[in-house]
XYZ file of C-alpha atoms in Angstrom:
251
model
C -0.507 0.331 -0.258
C 2.891 2.187 0.716
C 5.209 1.456 -2.240
C 1.568 2.020 -4.632
C 0.657 5.661 -2.892
C 4.835 6.288 -3.341
C 4.251 5.237 -7.025
C 0.339 7.561 -7.286
C 2.358 10.802 -5.341
C 5.257 10.304 -8.245
C 3.134 10.291 -11.214
C 1.206 13.363 -9.865
C 4.203 15.484 -9.460
C 6.096 14.735 -12.487
C 2.640 15.153 -14.369
C 3.129 18.718 -12.829
C 6.358 19.048 -13.849
C 5.807 18.626 -17.507
C 2.569 20.310 -17.220
C 4.633 23.410 -16.095
C 7.516 23.191 -18.608
C 4.543 22.771 -21.804
C 3.211 26.241 -20.610
C 6.758 28.120 -20.275
C 6.932 26.754 -24.140
C 3.569 28.036 -24.599
C 4.896 31.199 -23.227
C 7.508 32.105 -25.498
C 6.271 34.265 -27.346
C 5.629 38.474 -26.162
C 5.327 41.662 -28.117
C 6.448 45.219 -25.977
C 4.230 48.280 -26.204
C 5.472 51.617 -25.934
C 2.985 54.912 -25.938
C 3.993 58.476 -25.893
C 2.016 61.558 -25.677
C 0.258 63.749 -23.341
C -2.587 63.752 -21.072
C -3.795 67.615 -20.956
C -6.665 66.299 -18.689
C -7.194 67.256 -14.910
C -8.002 62.924 -14.381
C -5.133 60.011 -14.009
C -5.373 57.697 -16.153
C -4.697 54.149 -16.255
C -3.304 51.392 -18.551
C -3.859 48.014 -19.773
C -3.435 45.437 -21.975
C -6.453 43.112 -22.284
C -6.885 41.924 -18.296
C -3.522 43.187 -17.196
C -4.187 46.166 -15.756
C -0.796 48.296 -14.386
C -2.639 49.660 -11.537
C 0.841 50.307 -9.969
C 1.488 52.470 -12.358
C -0.836 55.700 -12.531
C -0.230 58.208 -15.598
C -0.375 61.620 -14.281
C -2.647 63.925 -14.987
C -1.388 67.518 -16.879
C 2.096 65.502 -17.542
C 3.697 63.253 -20.325
C 2.139 60.258 -21.197
C 5.523 57.552 -20.833
C 4.876 53.523 -21.011
C 6.525 50.489 -21.929
C 5.505 47.236 -21.354
C 6.098 43.894 -21.926
C 2.966 41.382 -22.708
C 3.281 37.912 -22.759
C 0.838 35.754 -24.687
C 0.167 31.619 -25.945
C 0.552 30.999 -29.099
C -2.835 30.517 -29.352
C -3.613 33.919 -28.649
C -5.323 36.371 -31.766
C -5.443 39.650 -30.359
C -4.632 41.841 -27.459
C -6.495 45.005 -26.447
C -4.932 48.004 -25.464
C -6.546 50.811 -23.249
C -6.130 53.858 -21.313
C -8.774 54.624 -19.426
C -10.307 57.146 -16.451
C -9.060 55.855 -13.464
C -11.962 57.202 -11.524
C -14.438 57.239 -13.375
C -13.453 53.751 -15.722
C -14.157 55.787 -18.816
C -11.874 54.280 -21.726
C -10.232 57.249 -23.711
C -8.267 55.622 -26.400
C -8.469 51.909 -27.200
C -6.228 49.964 -29.694
C -6.771 45.903 -31.093
C -4.087 44.591 -31.871
C -3.412 41.000 -33.986
C -1.403 38.316 -32.781
C 0.879 37.002 -33.310
C 2.604 39.450 -35.726
C 6.115 39.729 -37.404
C 6.408 43.315 -35.852
C 7.246 42.533 -31.159
C 8.012 45.868 -31.220
C 4.985 48.526 -31.098
C 4.569 52.413 -30.769
C 1.302 54.367 -30.049
C 1.010 58.322 -29.931
C -0.724 59.011 -27.916
C -2.156 63.132 -27.253
C -5.710 63.801 -24.595
C -6.973 66.676 -24.957
C -10.276 67.242 -23.804
C -10.821 63.540 -23.039
C -9.729 62.430 -26.692
C -6.655 61.478 -28.754
C -5.597 64.522 -31.028
C -3.337 62.543 -33.174
C -3.109 62.512 -36.622
C -1.358 60.604 -39.482
C 1.741 62.719 -40.727
C 2.040 63.263 -44.199
C 4.214 60.602 -46.354
C 8.444 60.836 -46.088
C 10.557 62.873 -48.217
C 13.071 61.062 -48.814
C 14.867 64.910 -50.221
C 14.490 66.165 -46.733
C 13.347 65.668 -43.169
C 9.520 66.875 -42.100
C 9.241 67.843 -38.037
C 5.441 68.735 -37.009
C 4.276 70.156 -33.897
C 1.358 70.453 -32.254
C 1.261 73.281 -29.790
C -1.751 73.250 -26.831
C -1.936 76.692 -25.821
C -6.052 77.736 -25.640
C -4.909 81.263 -24.013
C -3.609 82.436 -27.551
C -4.246 81.928 -31.665
C -1.214 83.703 -32.141
C 0.996 81.950 -34.295
C 4.257 81.041 -33.472
C 7.813 80.417 -34.900
C 10.603 77.771 -33.515
C 14.107 77.289 -33.109
C 16.777 76.480 -31.674
C 19.762 78.733 -30.762
C 23.769 77.833 -30.166
C 26.163 78.646 -27.534
C 27.333 81.495 -30.724
C 23.922 82.717 -30.750
C 23.140 81.065 -34.250
C 19.638 80.443 -34.871
C 18.285 77.110 -36.591
C 14.215 77.132 -36.944
C 12.688 74.086 -36.891
C 9.041 75.619 -37.643
C 7.813 78.497 -38.413
C 3.935 79.864 -38.350
C 2.640 77.052 -36.397
C -1.290 77.946 -35.575
C -1.726 76.374 -32.108
C -4.266 73.643 -32.071
C -3.429 71.508 -35.295
C -0.186 69.413 -36.830
C 1.975 71.475 -38.706
C 4.653 69.604 -40.459
C 7.496 71.918 -41.709
C 10.637 70.853 -44.039
C 14.043 70.741 -42.048
C 17.661 69.667 -42.462
C 20.584 69.991 -40.466
C 21.904 73.011 -40.005
C 25.110 74.501 -40.119
C 25.815 75.063 -36.439
C 23.517 72.006 -35.065
C 25.593 69.466 -35.881
C 26.756 68.107 -32.622
C 25.099 64.885 -31.684
C 26.275 64.889 -27.882
C 25.267 68.785 -27.319
C 20.944 69.826 -26.319
C 20.878 73.237 -28.389
C 17.999 74.992 -26.295
C 14.208 75.680 -28.071
C 12.382 78.278 -28.058
C 8.870 79.288 -28.927
C 7.851 83.004 -29.933
C 5.220 85.104 -31.538
C 5.611 84.675 -35.407
C 8.451 86.852 -36.852
C 10.138 87.761 -33.722
C 12.943 85.982 -31.425
C 12.137 87.707 -28.028
C 7.986 88.234 -27.876
C 7.751 84.461 -25.780
C 4.960 82.605 -26.972
C 3.739 81.544 -23.762
C 3.949 84.273 -21.916
C 8.195 84.467 -20.089
C 11.030 83.068 -21.125
C 11.001 80.335 -19.154
C 7.686 78.840 -19.610
C 9.042 79.186 -23.609
C 11.782 77.542 -23.308
C 12.689 73.685 -23.756
C 16.594 72.647 -23.306
C 16.033 68.864 -23.384
C 17.645 67.084 -26.975
C 15.085 67.079 -29.201
C 16.366 64.366 -31.774
C 16.043 66.507 -34.370
C 18.255 65.303 -37.645
C 21.974 66.606 -36.867
C 24.189 65.059 -39.851
C 23.211 66.851 -43.549
C 22.707 63.463 -44.936
C 20.027 62.442 -42.852
C 17.178 62.687 -44.618
C 13.433 61.261 -45.035
C 12.473 61.066 -41.189
C 8.748 62.227 -40.086
C 8.957 63.789 -36.128
C 5.959 65.021 -35.059
C 5.702 66.914 -31.269
C 3.760 68.042 -28.483
C 3.765 71.233 -27.294
C 2.274 73.129 -23.960
C 3.485 74.974 -21.200
C 4.635 73.156 -18.330
C 5.181 74.557 -14.807
C 8.720 75.423 -15.162
C 9.166 75.408 -18.761
C 7.920 74.231 -22.190
C 6.832 70.812 -21.960
C 7.983 69.087 -25.620
C 6.281 65.655 -25.730
C 8.568 62.729 -28.591
C 5.493 61.324 -30.457
C 7.485 58.775 -32.995
C 9.040 56.080 -31.916
C 13.138 56.398 -30.847
C 15.577 55.791 -33.432
C 18.434 53.290 -33.142
C 20.684 55.507 -35.075
C 22.261 58.703 -33.913
C 21.045 61.381 -36.169
């Protein structure tokens, strides 16, 4: 009797080991989901992929949206639903259905939430002869057109866009400018009223200035890129959110 019990327990344990091994083999597939953008609303948001809700990573109100999550799935899984909801009310703000399995393993989605909606719109087609930089300025206090430029230590200016109308995406052609080719340097970016160089777009120099690297093209032979940004005055400086996948190569 004792020997029979030992045999039964051994079989059960082995079955558990084989089941665990099979599950590991089934869970060999995974995708990585990235979201970049901005939440202008006053509600804290929550991100989920299918039934996995990332409650420990809430998305702050009036702040950048920056999400990077790996989602493992079984081979028989055919789709995954990505959602952003208001944490308190449960209202769905944005969603995207992904077909699985996919040849693509890494996904990037731009999301800009204004008045409870995603205002992102598809950019123009790439032009192999130049780069296209797009800006969406969120500044309900004014409808004045805005010029955007970088400034180097020598005082030279390189315009990224001119006559940008707040509340819509505006794209301009840009190739690397002389004096702005150092890939290791952060050139400050300024937002001014169109036709001026120091009439600050957002009321003060600090709020109309952004110091961090925007990853604009730095090499003269870099062409064919399409890069969009969302701009709004933050607490201490201008907030600029990247709305494109991070490049794998240096510009």
